[in-house]
Structure formats: C-alpha cells, structure tokens
Coordinates of C-alpha atoms in Angstrom, one line a residue:
Chain X
X1 CA 111.5 139.7 241.2
X2 CA 108.2 140.4 242.9
X3 CA 108.4 142.5 246.0
X4 CA 107.2 141.5 249.4
X5 CA 103.9 143.4 249.2
X6 CA 102.6 141.2 246.4
X7 CA 103.5 138.1 248.3
X8 CA 100.7 138.5 250.7
X9 CA 97.6 137.5 249.0
X10 CA 94.2 137.4 250.4
X11 CA 90.9 135.8 249.4
X12 CA 89.7 139.2 248.3
X13 CA 92.6 139.6 245.9
X14 CA 92.1 136.1 244.5
X15 CA 88.5 136.8 243.8
X16 CA 89.2 140.1 242.3
X17 CA 91.6 138.4 239.8
X18 CA 89.1 135.8 238.7
X19 CA 89.2 137.0 235.2
X20 CA 92.9 136.3 235.0
X21 CA 92.3 132.8 236.3
X22 CA 89.8 132.3 233.5
X23 CA 92.5 133.3 231.0
X24 CA 94.7 130.8 232.6
X25 CA 92.1 128.1 232.7
X26 CA 92.8 126.3 229.3
X27 CA 96.5 126.0 230.1
X28 CA 95.8 124.8 233.6
X29 CA 93.4 122.1 232.4
X30 CA 96.2 121.0 230.0
X31 CA 98.7 121.1 232.8
X32 CA 96.5 118.9 234.9
X33 CA 95.5 116.4 232.2
X34 CA 98.7 116.1 230.1
X35 CA 101.5 116.9 232.4
X36 CA 100.6 115.9 236.0
X37 CA 98.1 113.2 235.3
X38 CA 100.8 111.2 233.5
X39 CA 103.1 111.9 236.4
X40 CA 100.6 110.2 238.7
X41 CA 100.6 107.4 236.1
X42 CA 104.3 106.8 237.0
X43 CA 103.0 104.9 240.0
X44 CA 102.5 101.9 237.8
X45 CA 106.3 101.6 237.8
X46 CA 105.8 100.3 241.3
X47 CA 102.8 98.2 240.5
X48 CA 101.8 95.2 238.4
X49 CA 99.6 97.2 236.2
X50 CA 96.5 95.5 234.7
X51 CA 94.5 97.6 232.3
X52 CA 91.2 96.5 233.6
X53 CA 92.0 97.4 237.2
X54 CA 93.3 100.9 236.6
X55 CA 96.2 102.6 238.2
X56 CA 94.8 102.6 241.7
X57 CA 93.3 99.1 241.6
X58 CA 96.4 97.3 240.3
X59 CA 98.3 95.4 243.0
X60 CA 101.7 96.8 244.2
X61 CA 104.7 95.1 242.8
X62 CA 106.4 92.7 245.2
X63 CA 109.1 93.7 245.9
X64 CA 108.3 97.3 245.2
X65 CA 111.4 97.8 243.0
X66 CA 110.7 94.6 241.1
X67 CA 110.6 96.2 237.6
X68 CA 113.7 98.3 238.2
X69 CA 115.6 95.2 239.3
X70 CA 114.2 93.3 236.3
X71 CA 115.6 96.1 234.0
X72 CA 119.0 96.0 235.6
X73 CA 119.2 92.2 235.3
X74 CA 118.6 92.3 231.5
X75 CA 121.6 92.3 229.3
X76 CA 120.2 95.3 227.4
X77 CA 120.2 97.6 230.4
X78 CA 123.9 98.4 230.6
X79 CA 124.2 98.7 226.9
X80 CA 121.2 101.0 226.6
X81 CA 122.4 103.3 229.4
X82 CA 125.9 103.4 227.9
X83 CA 124.5 104.2 224.4
X84 CA 122.3 106.9 225.8
X85 CA 125.0 108.6 227.8
X86 CA 127.7 108.3 225.2
X87 CA 125.6 109.6 222.3
X88 CA 124.4 112.6 224.2
X89 CA 127.8 113.4 225.7
X90 CA 129.4 113.1 222.2
X91 CA 126.6 115.3 220.8
X92 CA 127.3 117.9 223.5
X93 CA 131.0 117.9 223.1
X94 CA 130.9 118.1 219.3
X95 CA 127.8 120.1 218.9
X96 CA 127.8 122.6 221.7
X97 CA 130.8 124.7 220.6
X98 CA 129.8 124.8 216.9
X99 CA 127.0 127.5 217.2
X100 CA 129.2 129.6 219.5
X101 CA 132.1 129.6 216.9
X102 CA 129.7 130.1 214.1
X103 CA 128.1 133.1 215.8
X104 CA 131.6 134.7 216.5
X105 CA 132.7 134.2 212.9
X106 CA 129.5 135.3 211.4
X107 CA 129.6 138.5 213.5
X108 CA 132.9 139.3 211.8
X109 CA 131.3 139.5 208.4
X110 CA 131.0 143.2 207.7
X111 CA 128.6 143.2 204.8
X112 CA 125.3 143.1 206.7
X113 CA 123.3 141.8 203.7
X114 CA 125.7 138.8 203.4
X115 CA 125.7 138.3 207.1
X116 CA 121.9 138.2 207.3
X117 CA 121.6 135.9 204.3
X118 CA 124.0 133.4 205.7
X119 CA 122.2 133.5 209.0
X120 CA 118.8 132.9 207.3
X121 CA 120.2 130.0 205.4
X122 CA 121.7 128.5 208.5
X123 CA 118.2 128.2 210.1
X124 CA 116.8 126.2 207.2
X125 CA 117.6 122.6 208.5
X126 CA 115.9 123.5 211.8
X127 CA 112.6 123.4 210.1
X128 CA 112.9 120.0 208.7
X129 CA 111.3 117.1 210.5
X130 CA 113.3 114.2 211.9
X131 CA 111.7 112.0 209.3
X132 CA 113.0 114.2 206.5
X133 CA 116.4 114.5 208.1
X134 CA 116.7 110.7 208.4
X135 CA 115.4 110.3 204.8
X136 CA 118.0 112.7 203.5
X137 CA 120.7 110.8 205.4
X138 CA 119.5 107.5 203.9
X139 CA 119.5 109.1 200.4
X140 CA 123.0 110.7 200.6
X141 CA 124.6 107.8 202.4
X142 CA 123.0 104.8 200.8
X143 CA 125.1 102.2 198.9
X144 CA 124.4 104.0 195.5
X145 CA 124.0 107.5 197.0
X146 CA 126.0 110.6 196.5
X147 CA 128.6 110.0 199.2
X148 CA 129.4 106.5 198.0
X149 CA 129.4 107.8 194.5
X150 CA 132.2 110.2 195.4
X151 CA 134.1 107.5 197.4
X152 CA 134.0 105.0 194.5
X153 CA 135.0 107.8 192.1
X154 CA 138.3 108.1 194.0
X155 CA 138.8 104.4 193.6
X156 CA 138.0 103.4 197.1
X157 CA 135.4 100.8 198.0
X158 CA 131.9 101.8 199.0
X159 CA 131.0 102.0 202.7
X160 CA 127.6 100.8 203.9
X161 CA 127.1 103.8 206.2
X162 CA 123.5 103.1 207.3
X163 CA 124.0 99.6 208.3
X164 CA 127.5 99.7 209.9
X165 CA 127.2 100.2 213.7
X166 CA 130.4 102.3 213.8
X167 CA 128.8 104.9 211.5
X168 CA 125.6 105.3 213.5
X169 CA 127.0 107.8 215.9
X170 CA 128.9 110.0 213.4
X171 CA 125.7 110.2 211.2
X172 CA 123.5 110.8 214.2
X173 CA 125.7 113.5 215.7
X174 CA 126.7 115.1 212.4
X175 CA 123.1 115.5 211.3
X176 CA 122.2 117.0 214.6
X177 CA 124.9 119.6 214.4
X178 CA 123.9 120.3 210.8
X179 CA 120.3 120.7 211.8
X180 CA 120.6 122.9 214.9
X181 CA 123.7 125.0 214.4
X182 CA 122.0 128.0 212.9
X183 CA 119.1 128.0 215.3
X184 CA 121.2 127.6 218.4
X185 CA 123.4 130.4 217.2
X186 CA 120.5 132.9 217.3
X187 CA 120.9 133.5 221.0
X188 CA 124.7 134.1 220.7
X189 CA 124.3 136.4 217.7
X190 CA 121.8 138.4 219.7
X191 CA 124.2 138.7 222.6
X192 CA 127.0 139.8 220.2
X193 CA 124.8 142.5 218.7
X194 CA 124.2 143.9 222.2
X195 CA 127.9 144.5 222.8
X196 CA 128.7 148.2 223.1
X197 CA 130.8 149.6 220.1
X198 CA 133.0 151.4 222.6
X199 CA 134.8 148.2 223.5
X200 CA 135.8 147.7 219.9
X201 CA 136.8 151.3 219.4
X202 CA 139.0 151.2 222.5
X203 CA 140.5 147.8 221.3
X204 CA 141.2 149.2 217.8
X205 CA 143.0 152.2 219.3
X206 CA 145.1 149.8 221.3
X207 CA 145.9 147.9 218.1
X208 CA 144.0 144.7 218.8
X209 CA 143.7 142.4 215.9
X210 CA 140.4 140.9 214.8
X211 CA 141.2 137.6 216.4
X212 CA 142.2 139.4 219.7
X213 CA 138.9 141.3 219.6
X214 CA 137.0 138.0 219.4
X215 CA 139.0 136.4 222.2
X216 CA 139.1 139.3 224.5
X217 CA 135.8 141.1 224.0
X218 CA 133.2 138.9 222.2
X219 CA 133.9 135.7 223.9
X220 CA 134.0 137.0 227.5
X221 CA 130.9 139.1 227.0
X222 CA 128.8 136.2 225.7
X223 CA 130.1 133.8 228.3
X224 CA 127.1 134.1 230.6
X225 CA 124.8 133.1 227.8
X226 CA 127.1 130.3 226.8
X227 CA 127.1 128.9 230.4
X228 CA 123.4 129.2 230.7
X229 CA 122.9 127.2 227.5
X230 CA 125.5 124.7 228.7
X231 CA 123.5 124.1 231.9
X232 CA 120.4 123.5 230.0
X233 CA 122.1 121.1 227.6
X234 CA 123.9 119.1 230.3
X235 CA 120.7 119.0 232.3
X236 CA 119.1 117.2 229.4
X237 CA 121.8 114.8 228.8
X238 CA 119.7 111.7 229.4
X239 CA 116.8 113.1 227.4
X240 CA 117.9 111.8 224.0
X241 CA 115.1 112.1 221.6
X242 CA 113.9 108.6 220.7
X243 CA 112.5 109.8 217.4
X244 CA 115.8 110.0 215.5
X245 CA 117.4 107.0 217.0
X246 CA 114.3 105.0 216.4
X247 CA 114.2 106.1 212.7
X248 CA 117.8 105.4 212.1
X249 CA 117.7 102.0 213.8
X250 CA 117.9 98.8 211.8
X251 CA 118.6 95.2 212.7
X252 CA 122.3 95.7 211.9
X253 CA 123.1 98.6 214.2
X254 CA 121.1 97.9 217.4
X255 CA 124.2 97.4 219.4
X256 CA 124.8 101.2 219.3
X257 CA 121.4 102.5 218.4
X258 CA 119.3 101.0 221.2
X259 CA 118.8 103.8 223.7
X260 CA 116.8 103.8 226.9
X261 CA 114.1 105.7 225.2
X262 CA 113.8 103.4 222.1
X263 CA 113.9 100.4 224.5
X264 CA 111.0 101.9 226.5
X265 CA 109.0 102.3 223.4
X266 CA 109.6 98.8 222.2
X267 CA 108.9 97.0 225.5
X268 CA 106.1 99.4 226.5
X269 CA 104.0 99.9 223.5
X270 CA 105.0 97.1 221.2
X271 CA 105.1 94.4 223.8
X272 CA 102.6 96.1 226.2
X273 CA 104.7 95.6 229.3
X274 CA 103.5 98.9 230.8
X275 CA 104.8 98.7 234.3
X276 CA 108.3 97.5 233.3
X277 CA 108.6 100.2 230.5
X278 CA 107.4 102.9 232.9
X279 CA 110.0 101.9 235.5
X280 CA 112.8 102.1 232.8
X281 CA 111.5 105.5 231.7
X282 CA 111.2 106.7 235.3
X283 CA 114.8 105.6 236.0
X284 CA 115.9 107.7 233.0
X285 CA 114.0 110.8 234.0
X286 CA 115.2 110.7 237.6
X287 CA 118.8 110.3 236.7
X288 CA 118.4 113.2 234.2
X289 CA 116.8 115.4 236.8
X290 CA 119.4 114.7 239.4
X291 CA 122.1 115.6 236.8
X292 CA 120.3 118.9 236.1
X293 CA 120.2 119.7 239.8
X294 CA 123.9 119.0 240.2
X295 CA 124.9 121.0 237.2
X296 CA 122.7 123.9 238.3
X297 CA 124.2 123.8 241.8
X298 CA 127.8 123.7 240.5
X299 CA 127.2 126.5 238.2
X300 CA 125.5 128.6 240.9
X301 CA 128.5 128.1 243.1
X302 CA 131.1 129.0 240.6
X303 CA 129.5 131.5 238.2
X304 CA 126.4 132.7 239.8
X305 CA 124.4 131.6 236.8
X306 CA 121.5 129.2 237.4
X307 CA 118.1 128.2 236.0
X308 CA 116.5 128.0 239.4
Chain F
X1 CA 126.3 151.2 216.3
X2 CA 129.3 149.0 216.3
X3 CA 129.5 149.2 212.5
X4 CA 131.3 152.6 213.0
X5 CA 134.2 150.8 214.6
X6 CA 134.2 148.1 212.0
X7 CA 133.9 150.5 209.1
X8 CA 137.0 152.3 210.3
X9 CA 138.8 148.9 210.0
X10 CA 139.4 148.1 206.3
X11 CA 141.6 151.1 205.5
X12 CA 144.1 150.3 208.3
X13 CA 143.7 146.5 208.3
X14 CA 146.8 144.7 209.3
X15 CA 148.1 141.7 207.3
X16 CA 146.9 139.4 210.1
X17 CA 143.4 140.9 209.9
X18 CA 143.3 140.5 206.2
X19 CA 144.2 136.8 206.5
X20 CA 141.6 136.4 209.1
X21 CA 139.0 138.0 206.9
X22 CA 139.9 135.8 204.0
X23 CA 139.9 132.6 206.1
X24 CA 136.6 133.6 207.7
X25 CA 135.0 134.2 204.3
X26 CA 136.1 130.8 203.1
X27 CA 134.8 129.1 206.3
X28 CA 131.4 130.9 205.9
X29 CA 131.2 129.9 202.3
X30 CA 131.9 126.3 203.2
X31 CA 129.3 126.3 206.0
X32 CA 126.7 127.7 203.6
X33 CA 127.5 125.1 201.0
X34 CA 127.3 122.3 203.6
X35 CA 123.9 123.5 204.7
X36 CA 122.4 124.2 201.3
X37 CA 123.8 121.4 199.2
X38 CA 122.0 118.5 200.7
X39 CA 118.7 120.3 200.3
X40 CA 119.6 121.3 196.8
X41 CA 120.7 117.8 196.0
X42 CA 117.3 116.3 197.1
X43 CA 115.4 118.9 195.1
X44 CA 117.5 118.3 192.0
X45 CA 117.3 114.5 192.5
X46 CA 113.5 114.7 192.6
X47 CA 113.6 116.2 189.1
X48 CA 116.3 113.9 187.6
X49 CA 116.1 110.5 186.0
X50 CA 116.6 107.9 188.8
X51 CA 119.2 106.1 186.8
X52 CA 121.4 109.2 187.0
X53 CA 120.6 109.8 190.7
X54 CA 121.4 106.2 191.6
X55 CA 124.8 106.4 189.9
X56 CA 125.8 108.5 192.8
X57 CA 126.9 111.5 190.7
X58 CA 127.3 115.0 192.0
X59 CA 124.2 116.8 190.9
X60 CA 124.3 120.5 190.4
X61 CA 121.2 120.9 188.3
X62 CA 118.6 118.5 186.7
X63 CA 120.6 117.1 183.8
X64 CA 117.7 115.4 182.1
X65 CA 114.5 117.0 183.3
X66 CA 112.3 114.2 184.6
X67 CA 108.9 114.9 186.1
X68 CA 107.6 111.4 186.3
X69 CA 108.6 111.2 189.9
X70 CA 106.2 114.0 190.8
X71 CA 103.6 112.5 188.5
X72 CA 103.8 109.3 190.5
X73 CA 103.9 111.1 193.8
X74 CA 100.7 113.0 192.9
X75 CA 99.1 109.7 191.9
X76 CA 100.2 108.1 195.2
X77 CA 97.0 108.2 197.2
X78 CA 98.5 108.0 200.8
X79 CA 100.4 111.2 200.1
X80 CA 97.2 113.1 199.7
X81 CA 95.6 111.6 202.8
X82 CA 98.8 112.3 204.6
X83 CA 98.9 115.9 203.4
X84 CA 95.3 116.5 204.3
X85 CA 95.7 115.0 207.8
X86 CA 98.8 117.0 208.4
X87 CA 97.1 120.2 207.4
X88 CA 94.1 119.5 209.6
X89 CA 96.3 118.6 212.6
X90 CA 98.5 121.6 212.1
X91 CA 95.7 124.1 211.8
X92 CA 93.5 122.7 214.6
X93 CA 96.5 122.1 216.8
X94 CA 98.0 125.6 216.3
X95 CA 94.6 127.2 217.0
X96 CA 94.1 125.2 220.2
X97 CA 97.7 125.9 221.3
X98 CA 97.3 129.6 220.8
X99 CA 94.0 129.7 222.8
X100 CA 95.8 127.9 225.6
X101 CA 99.1 129.7 225.5
X102 CA 98.5 133.4 224.7
X103 CA 95.9 134.2 227.5
X104 CA 97.9 132.1 230.0
X105 CA 101.1 133.9 229.0
X106 CA 99.4 137.2 229.6
X107 CA 97.9 136.1 233.0
X108 CA 101.2 134.9 234.2
X109 CA 102.9 138.1 233.1
X110 CA 100.7 140.1 235.6
X111 CA 102.7 140.8 238.7
X112 CA 99.4 141.1 240.7
X113 CA 98.2 137.6 239.9
X114 CA 98.0 135.7 243.2
X115 CA 99.9 132.5 243.1
X116 CA 101.9 133.5 240.0
X117 CA 105.2 132.1 241.0
X118 CA 103.8 128.8 242.1
X119 CA 101.8 128.3 238.9
X120 CA 104.9 129.3 236.9
X121 CA 106.9 126.7 238.7
X122 CA 104.4 124.0 237.9
X123 CA 104.8 124.8 234.2
X124 CA 108.5 125.1 234.3
X125 CA 108.9 121.8 236.1
X126 CA 107.4 120.0 233.1
X127 CA 110.3 121.1 231.0
X128 CA 112.7 119.0 233.1
X129 CA 110.6 116.2 234.3
X130 CA 107.6 114.4 232.7
X131 CA 105.7 111.2 233.0
X132 CA 107.2 109.7 229.9
X133 CA 105.5 107.9 227.0
X134 CA 103.7 105.0 228.7
X135 CA 101.8 107.1 231.3
X136 CA 100.9 109.6 228.6
X137 CA 99.7 106.7 226.4
X138 CA 97.5 105.5 229.3
X139 CA 96.1 109.0 229.9
X140 CA 95.2 109.3 226.2
X141 CA 93.3 106.0 226.5
X142 CA 91.6 106.9 229.8
X143 CA 90.4 110.2 228.3
X144 CA 88.9 108.1 225.4
X145 CA 90.7 110.2 222.8
X146 CA 92.8 107.4 221.4
X147 CA 92.7 107.2 217.6
X148 CA 91.2 110.7 217.2
X149 CA 92.5 114.0 216.2
X150 CA 92.5 115.1 219.9
X151 CA 95.1 112.5 220.8
X152 CA 97.4 114.2 218.3
X153 CA 96.8 117.9 219.1
X154 CA 95.9 118.0 222.8
X155 CA 99.1 116.5 224.4
X156 CA 101.1 119.2 222.6
X157 CA 98.7 122.1 223.2
X158 CA 101.0 123.9 225.6
X159 CA 104.8 123.9 225.7
X160 CA 106.3 125.4 228.9
X161 CA 109.0 126.9 226.8
X162 CA 106.5 128.7 224.5
X163 CA 104.6 129.8 227.6
X164 CA 107.7 131.4 229.0
X165 CA 108.4 133.2 225.7
X166 CA 104.8 134.6 225.8
X167 CA 105.1 135.7 229.4
X168 CA 108.3 137.5 228.7
X169 CA 106.8 139.2 225.7
X170 CA 103.9 140.6 227.8
X171 CA 106.1 141.5 230.7
X172 CA 108.3 143.7 228.5
X173 CA 105.7 144.7 225.9
X174 CA 102.7 145.9 227.9
X175 CA 103.6 148.8 230.2
X176 CA 102.1 148.7 233.7
X177 CA 101.0 152.3 233.3
X178 CA 98.7 151.3 230.5
X179 CA 96.9 148.8 232.7
X180 CA 96.6 151.3 235.5
X181 CA 95.2 154.0 233.2
X182 CA 92.7 151.5 231.8
X183 CA 91.7 150.4 235.3
X184 CA 91.0 153.9 236.3
X185 CA 88.7 154.1 233.3
X186 CA 86.8 151.1 234.7
X187 CA 88.3 148.5 232.4
X188 CA 88.3 145.0 233.7
X189 CA 90.9 142.3 233.0
X190 CA 88.9 140.7 230.1
X191 CA 88.3 144.0 228.4
X192 CA 91.9 145.0 228.8
X193 CA 93.1 141.7 227.4
X194 CA 90.9 141.6 224.4
X195 CA 90.8 145.4 223.6
X196 CA 94.3 146.4 224.4
X197 CA 96.6 143.4 224.8
X198 CA 95.6 141.4 221.8
X199 CA 96.0 144.2 219.3
X200 CA 99.5 144.7 220.5
X201 CA 100.4 141.1 220.3
X202 CA 100.7 140.4 216.6
X203 CA 104.5 139.6 217.0
X204 CA 104.0 137.1 219.7
X205 CA 101.0 135.5 217.9
X206 CA 103.2 135.1 214.8
X207 CA 106.0 133.6 216.8
X208 CA 103.7 131.2 218.5
X209 CA 102.0 130.2 215.3
X210 CA 105.4 129.4 213.7
X211 CA 106.7 127.5 216.7
X212 CA 103.6 125.4 217.2
X213 CA 102.8 124.9 213.5
X214 CA 106.4 123.7 212.9
X215 CA 106.3 121.1 215.6
X216 CA 102.8 120.0 214.6
X217 CA 103.7 119.8 210.9
X218 CA 106.8 117.8 211.7
X219 CA 105.2 115.6 214.3
X220 CA 105.8 111.9 213.8
X221 CA 105.9 109.9 217.0
X222 CA 102.6 111.0 218.7
X223 CA 100.5 110.2 215.7
X224 CA 102.3 106.8 215.4
X225 CA 101.5 106.0 219.1
X226 CA 98.1 107.5 219.5
X227 CA 96.4 106.7 216.2
X228 CA 95.7 103.3 214.8
X229 CA 94.2 103.7 211.4
X230 CA 96.5 104.2 208.4
X231 CA 94.0 106.7 206.9
X232 CA 94.5 109.0 209.8
X233 CA 98.3 109.2 209.7
X234 CA 100.0 112.5 208.8
X235 CA 102.5 113.1 206.1
X236 CA 105.6 112.3 208.2
X237 CA 104.3 108.8 208.9
X238 CA 103.6 108.3 205.2
X239 CA 107.1 109.4 204.5
X240 CA 108.6 107.1 207.2
X241 CA 106.6 104.2 205.8
X242 CA 108.2 104.7 202.4
X243 CA 111.7 104.9 203.9
X244 CA 111.3 102.0 206.2
X245 CA 109.6 99.8 203.5
X246 CA 112.8 100.3 201.6
X247 CA 114.9 99.2 204.5
X248 CA 112.8 96.2 205.1
X249 CA 113.2 95.0 201.5
X250 CA 117.0 95.4 201.7
X251 CA 117.0 93.0 204.5
X252 CA 114.6 90.3 203.4
X253 CA 114.1 90.2 199.6
X254 CA 116.2 88.8 196.8
X255 CA 118.7 90.9 195.0
X256 CA 116.7 91.5 191.8
X257 CA 113.6 92.4 193.8
X258 CA 115.5 94.9 195.8
X259 CA 116.9 96.6 192.7
X260 CA 113.5 96.9 191.1
X261 CA 111.7 98.2 194.2
X262 CA 114.6 100.5 195.1
X263 CA 114.5 102.2 191.7
X264 CA 110.7 102.7 191.9
X265 CA 110.7 103.9 195.4
X266 CA 113.8 106.0 195.4
X267 CA 112.3 108.7 193.1
X268 CA 109.1 108.8 195.0
X269 CA 111.0 109.3 198.2
X270 CA 112.8 112.3 196.9
X271 CA 109.6 113.9 195.7
X272 CA 107.8 113.3 198.9
X273 CA 110.7 114.6 201.0
X274 CA 110.5 117.8 198.9
X275 CA 106.8 118.0 199.3
X276 CA 107.0 117.4 203.0
X277 CA 109.8 119.9 203.6
X278 CA 108.8 122.7 201.1
X279 CA 106.0 124.5 202.9
X280 CA 108.0 125.3 206.0
X281 CA 111.2 126.1 204.1
X282 CA 109.2 128.6 201.9
X283 CA 107.5 130.2 204.9
X284 CA 110.2 130.6 207.5
X285 CA 112.4 133.3 205.8
X286 CA 109.4 135.7 206.0
X287 CA 108.9 135.0 209.7
X288 CA 112.6 134.9 210.7
X289 CA 112.6 138.3 212.3
X290 CA 109.8 137.1 214.6
X291 CA 111.2 133.8 215.6
X292 CA 114.6 135.3 216.3
X293 CA 112.8 137.6 218.7
X294 CA 110.9 134.6 220.1
X295 CA 114.1 132.7 220.9
X296 CA 115.5 135.7 222.7
X297 CA 112.4 136.2 224.8
X298 CA 112.7 132.5 225.8
X299 CA 116.2 133.1 226.9
X300 CA 115.1 135.6 229.5
X301 CA 115.4 133.5 232.6
X302 CA 112.4 131.2 233.2

C-alpha cells in the first residue's frame, strides 16, 4: 500500500516523472485503442448502427432498449443463457476441486524427481490450442476412434459422442479439466511448498496420519489461495470462451452448444446485425460483472479475501 | 525444509499411511497416464497405417511404421503457408507485446509514479469487463488494420494479467535502494531502466515471451475474424478447416464418399495436429521453472 505522502502529487512531480510515462506510453496507447475504444463502441447496443454513419452519427434506437427486448423475445435467448450458465457452473463444480486435490496428493510424493516429473507432465495439455484439443476429441471419440473401438470390443454398441447433444457437456467439461488441471495446480503447489516444516514435525510427534496432516495442516493453510481462485472463477462464470463451444458445435448439438457468446458471433459477424449482437454481448458482460461484484463482496464480508 | 519431517516418516509409517502412499501412487500413475496417453496416441496414430488407426485399436507404438501421412502433410501447401503465417504472427506479436508490457510493468512498479493506482485500475478493469467482439471488430475496421498482420497482433499486445505479473516482478526484484543510489549518481529513469533494470529482467522476459508466444501460436479466433484472405490464415485455422471439412462431409455427402474422404483426411489430421502442437510441447519443459514463477507473481494481489 502506498502511504499518504505519495498520494499528494503535484505538477512538478508529474513533469519529473515524464520518462516513466514514456515507458508507459505503448501500453497506454493500447489501452486506449483496444480496451476503452471498444467500450465506447458499446454505445451501438442502444443505437441502430449504420456503418456509413459511424457510432456517433447512427440514430438512437427507439425504444432505447429495443435490441435487448428483441433478444429476450427470441426463442434462443433463454436457451443460450441457460446453456452458458449451466456449462460454466458445471465446469466450476467439477473442475475447480480437481487441481486442489491434485496438488495435495502430488505434495505427498516424497521422491522429488518423480514429483517434479509428474508436475511437468501435468502442464503439457495447457500448451495445446483449443483447435488441437477439439481435434483430439474428435479423433478419440469419433465413430471409428479409440474410445468406440474399446466400447465395441466389449460387445456394446458404438456411441456417436460428437453428435449426441447429451455428450456435449461431458466432453466439453472433461477436456477442460484435462487441459487446465496441471496449470491451475501450480499456485496451490507453491502455497504447499511454503508451509513451514514445523507444523508437520509437531503433527508427526502427535501421531497424525498422512491423511490427517493433509486435512488439518495442508488444506487449511492453502484455503486463502483456494478462496481467492474461487472468487476469480465465479466472477467469470458468464465468460465462457466461445472458441471451444464454437469448434465443438455442429448441427446436431446446437440445443446444448449454443452459448451467448457463440450466438453473438453468429448474429454479429456472420449476419452483420451489429447493434443487436452488441446488445446481447453487453447483457452478458454486465451480468458477469455484477456477479463478480457480489462474489467479491460476500467473500470480503466472510473471509476478508477480495480482489478489490 | 519440510523433507526432514517427511524423511523421518517411512521408518515409522503406520499401516494406514502405507495404504495411503500406495493409493496415492496409483492415483498419480493414473493421472499421468490419462494426461499422456491421448498425446501419445495422436503421435503414434500419425505414424501408423490409417486402416489400423481407424479400426479403433489401442495403440501403444507404431505397429506398421507408416510415414505417408507426413509425406502428404509436407506436400499439403496450406500447411506451409499456415506455419509461416503463425511464425510471423508469433514472433512479431511477442516482440510488440514485450515492448508494451515490460516498460509499462516497470513504470507501474514505481511507487513514486503519480497516478499509479488509477492507471493500474484502468488496466485491471479490462480483465473483468470488455467491449466484446463486435465493438472490437469495428475498432479494427476503423483503424484500417482489418485483414493485415496488425489486426492479429495489436489487439492482444497487452494482457492486464501479464502486466500485473511484470509489475509484481519489478516490485519485488528491484530494490528501492538501488534506484536511490543510482539517482544520487545522476542516473535518470531511462538510463536506470535500460542499464540496470533490463539486465536483471531475464526471468520476466522469458516468462512474458512464453506467455505471449503461447497465446499467439494458439490463436484461432482473432485471425478468423480479422483476416479475410485464406493465404493469411495461421496454422490453427488451417487445422480447423481440415477438422470441419470432415464434419461437413459427414453431414451432407453419400456414404462411400464419406468413407473415402475420411480415410484420406484422417491421417493428415493426425500429422498436422502433431506438427501444430509439437513446438510448444518441446519448448515448455525447459521454461517451466520460469512460468511457474510467473504464475505465482500473478497471484500476488492485483
């Protein structure tokens, strides 16, 4: 935290720091052009945007929430919102505990070379692109792929994983967990390394089993980190990456794979309904941001941990 | 070190602890297999006769060594254009990202920078709220960079998360005393940054290179939105086209046609997946000590 004396800044101070501002300049230009200029563009959600007239010149929508109302009156709206919320909640419920458990168990491996090798291997999927991940899914789970090969070998009938709507979520979530487990565990593993050995020594003297040491020492001590990560995750609940859903989407599974973000892409860029798509996207961002604020507030109240 | 406590363990391990250790070893072995096998499978499949691969057998090693897939992959022109484009975008993009992020990270780490908290907030805010794809698309058009390399690399030139990682690095890595001593010697901020800070920053530069290069190498959606010509598309888009072409035929074509094309395309798919994934998978183990550090720096409250 900065102390009070640095708070008071004068013109002289600003001028004396001009070189620091020059160092900041490229990032500030980026911030202006690619972060806040698009936010200004959100105005078109309340306008009838015409390319030739520009953002300012286009007429205001009448009524002002016209595009939002139009979205909610489509049959897709409820479905897309439901799909977005359910897939991210499921990903969170299934995927969030996995890296924590992985870190706790990995920490119990005593041979440091094995421990480090397993950790290194666990990062690998993180470096694969979404396209590669979805390609691997389609290879392993295709009609004549490995998984169906194993299924038919046991005498069962093959399952068309990639086209059956009920398999979209399991594949989506399973591959996400597979991809991010190792990377998300880094932070917990680091927190575990930082635990003072005295705790373990005392616990061993008291006759605590390994399992008890995990539950009574490791877990409570990494809890603040876990909660912080949970806030960040919950605060992004509506921000489901469209890339993966878009890539896994096909005409057979749209009932579950159409998310708000994929819908925005389709209407916005493929059908060029800019104002309408921006309104849908804005709705999504605002709901997400409100959720983040609520989670942050709740956590601040009960655990004193917050991101702002 | 906590290993002291742990090393004392084995001799007086209780039966319960021993069971725990065994179960834990089994779990870790399974986890490792689940992570490695799909990758191994794709690699083996890219080197195996497609007839065997398509029978859905469990592949452990290339049964009949088959290199025609790679021969065809290398003869597949879009692959090379894609590779070249991806390389150009990754190198240019990472360079621009470093120029934007490293100096800014340092400036924001300086407690005496007027307006530091406010500027930091403006950056952090972008992590939680952004204009979305349509407004960004319009910006790219307004700046007249649509369908050029700049449309691919500039929108991702700064990530607020990486900036925070950088700032944390400089906050903890460059002692205030050093700056004060340099200032007494008449050093200005530029000289201090280029002569003293940069030479101490190899870790953070490596971390940033890896983070930005990974995301640029794997980028798929921005090029798809902001480029129009096929010859400008990066590797990921080429790969997607192959995968999706397959899906499209499954839906519309006749049965024999599907079988034919499937067989031809399948092998190529495996090879191109391997070629697209290999560079990063080969590089990351050497840099893992750095990026683990990077992740931790980012965890320091933003």
